[in-house]
Coordinates of C-alpha atoms and ligand atoms in Angstrom, one line a residue:
M17 CA 19.2 20.1 -17.3
S18 CA 21.9 19.8 -14.6
A19 CA 21.4 17.2 -12.0
P20 CA 21.2 19.6 -9.0
L21 CA 18.7 21.8 -10.8
R22 CA 16.5 18.7 -11.6
A23 CA 16.7 17.6 -8.0
L24 CA 15.6 21.1 -6.9
L25 CA 12.7 21.0 -9.3
F26 CA 11.4 17.5 -8.6
R27 CA 12.2 16.9 -5.0
R28 CA 10.3 19.6 -3.3
T29 CA 11.2 18.5 0.1
S30 CA 8.8 20.9 1.8
E31 CA 5.7 19.3 0.1
P32 CA 3.6 16.9 2.1
S33 CA 3.9 13.2 1.2
A34 CA 0.2 12.5 2.0
I35 CA -3.0 14.3 1.7
S36 CA -6.3 13.8 3.5
V37 CA -9.5 13.0 1.7
H38 CA -12.8 13.6 3.5
F39 CA -15.7 11.3 2.5
D40 CA -18.8 10.3 4.4
R41 CA -17.6 11.3 7.9
E42 CA -14.2 9.6 7.4
I43 CA -10.8 10.9 6.6
Y44 CA -8.7 8.9 4.3
L45 CA -5.0 9.2 4.0
V46 CA -3.6 9.3 0.5
Q47 CA 0.1 9.0 -0.2
V48 CA 1.4 11.2 -2.9
R49 CA 4.1 10.2 -5.3
R50 CA 5.5 12.1 -8.2
H51 CA 6.6 9.9 -11.1
H52 CA 8.7 11.1 -14.0
Q53 CA 6.7 9.1 -16.5
A54 CA 3.2 10.0 -15.2
R55 CA 1.1 12.0 -17.6
R56 CA -1.9 12.3 -15.4
Y57 CA -3.2 11.8 -11.9
T58 CA -4.0 8.2 -11.0
L59 CA -5.2 6.5 -7.8
R60 CA -4.3 3.0 -6.7
I61 CA -5.0 0.8 -3.7
H62 CA -2.4 -1.7 -2.6
A63 CA -4.4 -4.7 -1.4
A64 CA -1.7 -6.1 0.8
S65 CA -0.8 -2.9 2.7
R66 CA -4.1 -1.1 2.2
A67 CA -2.2 2.0 1.2
V68 CA -3.9 4.5 -1.1
V69 CA -1.4 6.0 -3.5
L70 CA -1.9 8.9 -5.8
T71 CA 0.6 9.2 -8.6
M72 CA 1.1 12.5 -10.3
P73 CA 3.3 14.0 -13.1
P74 CA 6.6 15.6 -12.0
R75 CA 5.3 19.1 -12.5
G76 CA 1.7 18.5 -11.4
S77 CA 0.4 20.7 -8.6
M78 CA -0.5 19.6 -5.1
K79 CA -3.7 21.6 -5.4
Q80 CA -4.8 19.6 -8.4
A81 CA -3.7 16.4 -6.7
K82 CA -6.0 17.2 -3.7
E83 CA -8.9 18.0 -6.0
F84 CA -8.4 14.8 -7.9
A85 CA -8.2 12.7 -4.7
Q86 CA -11.2 14.4 -3.2
K87 CA -13.3 13.9 -6.3
H88 CA -12.6 10.1 -5.9
G89 CA -13.5 9.9 -2.2
A90 CA -16.3 7.5 -2.9
W91 CA -14.1 5.3 -5.0
I92 CA -11.5 5.1 -2.3
A93 CA -14.0 4.3 0.4
T94 CA -15.7 1.6 -1.7
R95 CA -12.4 0.0 -2.7
L96 CA -11.1 -0.1 0.9
R97 CA -14.3 -1.5 2.2
R98 CA -14.3 -4.3 -0.3
L99 CA -10.8 -5.5 0.8
P100 CA -10.9 -8.6 3.0
A101 CA -10.8 -7.7 6.7
A102 CA -7.4 -7.5 8.4
A103 CA -6.7 -10.5 10.6
P104 CA -4.1 -9.4 13.1
F105 CA -2.2 -12.0 15.1
A106 CA -4.1 -11.7 18.3
H107 CA -6.0 -14.0 20.7
G108 CA -9.0 -15.6 19.0
A109 CA -7.8 -14.9 15.4
I110 CA -8.2 -17.8 13.0
L111 CA -5.2 -18.6 10.7
P112 CA -5.2 -21.1 7.8
L113 CA -1.9 -22.8 8.8
R114 CA -0.9 -25.0 5.8
G115 CA -4.5 -24.5 4.7
H116 CA -6.0 -25.8 8.0
E117 CA -7.7 -23.5 10.4
H118 CA -5.8 -22.8 13.6
R119 CA -7.1 -20.5 16.4
I120 CA -4.6 -18.3 18.2
E121 CA -4.8 -18.9 21.9
H122 CA -2.8 -16.6 24.2
R123 CA -1.6 -18.4 27.4
R124 CA 0.1 -15.7 29.4
G125 CA 1.5 -17.7 32.2
A126 CA 2.5 -20.8 30.2
R127 CA 6.0 -21.9 29.6
G128 CA 7.5 -21.9 26.1
T129 CA 6.9 -19.6 23.2
V130 CA 4.6 -20.9 20.4
W131 CA 3.3 -24.4 20.0
I132 CA 0.4 -26.3 18.4
E133 CA -2.3 -28.3 20.3
T134 CA -5.2 -30.2 18.8
H135 CA -8.3 -30.7 20.9
A136 CA -11.1 -32.8 19.4
S137 CA -11.0 -31.5 15.8
E138 CA -9.8 -28.0 16.7
H139 CA -6.2 -26.9 16.2
L140 CA -4.8 -24.2 18.5
L141 CA -1.8 -22.1 18.0
C142 CA -0.8 -21.4 21.6
V143 CA 1.3 -18.4 22.5
A144 CA 3.0 -17.8 25.9
G145 CA 4.1 -14.6 27.4
E146 CA 2.9 -11.0 27.5
E147 CA 0.1 -10.0 25.2
A148 CA 2.1 -7.3 23.6
H149 CA 4.5 -9.9 22.3
V150 CA 1.9 -12.2 20.7
P151 CA 2.0 -10.7 17.2
R152 CA 5.8 -10.9 17.0
R153 CA 6.0 -14.4 18.4
V154 CA 3.3 -15.7 16.0
R155 CA 5.0 -14.0 13.1
D156 CA 8.5 -15.4 14.0
Y157 CA 7.0 -18.9 14.4
L158 CA 5.2 -18.8 11.1
K159 CA 8.3 -17.6 9.3
R160 CA 10.4 -20.4 10.8
E161 CA 7.7 -23.0 9.8
A162 CA 7.5 -21.5 6.3
K163 CA 11.3 -21.7 5.9
R164 CA 11.4 -25.3 7.0
D165 CA 8.5 -26.3 4.7
L166 CA 10.0 -24.4 1.8
E167 CA 13.5 -25.8 2.3
A168 CA 12.1 -29.4 2.4
A169 CA 9.9 -28.8 -0.7
S170 CA 12.9 -27.1 -2.6
R171 CA 15.2 -30.0 -1.7
A172 CA 12.7 -32.5 -3.0
A173 CA 12.2 -30.6 -6.2
A174 CA 16.0 -30.1 -6.7
Q175 CA 16.5 -33.8 -6.2
A176 CA 13.9 -34.7 -8.7
L177 CA 15.6 -32.4 -11.3
G178 CA 19.1 -33.3 -10.3
V179 CA 20.1 -29.7 -9.5
E180 CA 21.4 -27.9 -6.5
F181 CA 20.5 -24.6 -4.9
R182 CA 22.5 -22.5 -2.5
R183 CA 20.0 -21.6 0.1
V184 CA 16.4 -20.7 0.8
S185 CA 15.3 -17.3 2.2
V186 CA 11.9 -16.2 3.2
R187 CA 10.7 -12.7 3.0
D188 CA 7.6 -10.5 3.2
Q189 CA 7.3 -9.6 -0.5
T190 CA 3.9 -8.5 -1.5
S191 CA 4.5 -8.5 -5.2
R192 CA 5.6 -12.1 -5.8
W193 CA 5.5 -15.5 -4.2
G194 CA 9.0 -16.6 -5.1
S195 CA 12.1 -15.8 -7.0
C196 CA 15.3 -17.6 -8.1
S197 CA 18.6 -15.7 -8.3
S198 CA 21.3 -16.6 -10.8
T199 CA 23.5 -17.5 -7.8
G200 CA 21.1 -20.2 -6.7
V201 CA 19.3 -18.5 -3.9
L202 CA 15.6 -19.3 -3.7
S203 CA 13.4 -16.6 -2.1
Y204 CA 9.8 -17.1 -1.1
S205 CA 7.1 -15.2 0.7
W206 CA 6.7 -16.7 4.2
R207 CA 2.9 -16.2 3.7
L208 CA 2.9 -19.4 1.7
I209 CA 2.6 -21.1 5.1
F210 CA -1.1 -20.1 4.9
A211 CA -1.6 -22.0 1.7
P212 CA -2.3 -25.7 1.4
S213 CA 0.8 -27.8 1.0
F214 CA 0.2 -28.6 -2.7
V215 CA 0.4 -24.9 -3.4
L216 CA 3.7 -24.4 -1.5
D217 CA 5.1 -27.5 -3.2
Y218 CA 4.2 -26.0 -6.6
L219 CA 6.0 -22.7 -5.8
A220 CA 9.1 -24.6 -4.8
A221 CA 9.0 -26.7 -8.0
H222 CA 8.5 -23.5 -10.0
E223 CA 11.6 -21.7 -8.5
V224 CA 13.8 -24.8 -8.6
A225 CA 12.9 -25.3 -12.2
H226 CA 14.3 -21.8 -12.8
L227 CA 17.7 -23.2 -11.9
V228 CA 17.5 -25.1 -15.2
E229 CA 15.4 -22.7 -17.3
M230 CA 15.7 -19.0 -16.3
N231 CA 12.6 -18.2 -18.3
H232 CA 8.9 -19.1 -18.7
S233 CA 9.3 -21.1 -21.9
R234 CA 7.4 -24.2 -22.8
R235 CA 10.4 -26.2 -21.8
F236 CA 10.3 -24.5 -18.4
W237 CA 6.6 -25.4 -17.8
R238 CA 7.2 -29.0 -18.9
L239 CA 9.9 -29.3 -16.3
V240 CA 7.6 -27.9 -13.6
E241 CA 4.8 -30.2 -14.6
R242 CA 7.1 -33.2 -14.5
I243 CA 8.0 -32.8 -10.8
C244 CA 4.7 -31.2 -9.8
P245 CA 1.6 -33.0 -11.4
H246 CA -0.8 -30.7 -9.5
M247 CA 0.6 -27.6 -11.0
D248 CA -2.6 -26.4 -12.7
R249 CA -4.6 -26.9 -9.5
A250 CA -2.1 -24.9 -7.5
K251 CA -2.1 -22.0 -10.1
V252 CA -5.9 -21.9 -10.0
W253 CA -5.8 -21.8 -6.1
L254 CA -3.3 -19.0 -6.1
D255 CA -5.3 -16.9 -8.5
A256 CA -8.4 -17.4 -6.4
H257 CA -7.0 -17.1 -2.9
G258 CA -3.5 -15.7 -3.2
A259 CA -4.4 -12.1 -2.4
D260 CA -6.2 -13.2 0.7
L261 CA -3.0 -14.5 2.3
H262 CA -1.8 -10.9 2.8
R263 CA -4.5 -10.0 5.3
Y264 CA -3.1 -12.3 8.0
G265 CA -1.0 -10.5 10.5
L266 CA -2.0 -7.2 9.1
D267 CA -2.5 -4.9 12.1
A268 CA -6.1 -3.7 12.2
R269 CA -4.9 -0.5 13.8
V270 CA -2.5 0.2 11.1
A271 CA -5.1 -0.6 8.5
S272 CA -7.8 1.6 10.0
R273 CA -5.4 4.5 10.6
Q274 CA -5.4 5.0 6.9
H275 CA -9.0 6.0 6.8
M276 CA -9.7 7.3 10.3
Q277 CA -7.9 10.0 12.1
Ligands
ZN1 ZN1 8.9 -18.0 -12.7

C-alpha cells in the first residue's frame, strides 16, 4: 500500500478524538486512539493524568468504539473514583516535601516568592503574590529544589563510584522516575521531591550506576547496593507510594473536566 493511501485510510482527520460516555448522571470524556497493532477495543486509565483512553484497531468503527466505551461506563466511573484525590497547588493544600508534610500558605501582600517557615511543629510553604500565580510559583520552586537535591545526590553517588556525569535534568515524566543517557545526562522526575530523601538517594544511585553498567544485571544491582545500602527499602517505598506522588499539583479542575461537562 502506498504511503499517501495508507495515511488517507488511517488518519481520518474528520473523526473525533474523544467520545462521551454517559453513566450515572455524569459524562466521561474518553480519548480515542487508533493503533496499528490493536486487535480489539481496550480501555485504559492513566493514573497520573486521569485520562481515559480507548485504543481501537486501525479499521475499527467509531460506532463500535462508542458502544464499547458506553458498555464500560461503570468500570470507568469506578476506576476514576478509586484514584487518589487530586491535590492542586493551592492555599491550604498539604504536600509531602522530602516526605515531610508542608501546608501551602498564600500570603498575597508578602515580599519574595516562595519560602519555608516552621511554626511549632508545622511546616509552611509560603507563597507571595497574586493567587492566580500560586500553582506556577509552587511548581517552579519544587522543581528547583528537586534539581538541587538530585544534583547533590548524583554527585555523591558518582564520587562513590569514581565516575562523572554531564548534567542533571528534571522533567515531568509519568512513566519513569529516572533515566541515564549514553552521553552522561541524568534525567529524573521532579516529583521525587515529594519522596523521603532515602528514596531520592536511591534513584540517584541507580541512575549513576548506569554510567558503569548500562543494564539491570546482577553486577549492576551489586553496584547500586554498594553505594546505597537502603536500596531495598527504597524500592518497597516506591512500589507502595510512587503512584501517589503524581496527584500533587494536579489541577482538580482539569481532573474533573474529564468526567463532568
Ligand atoms: Zn535502571
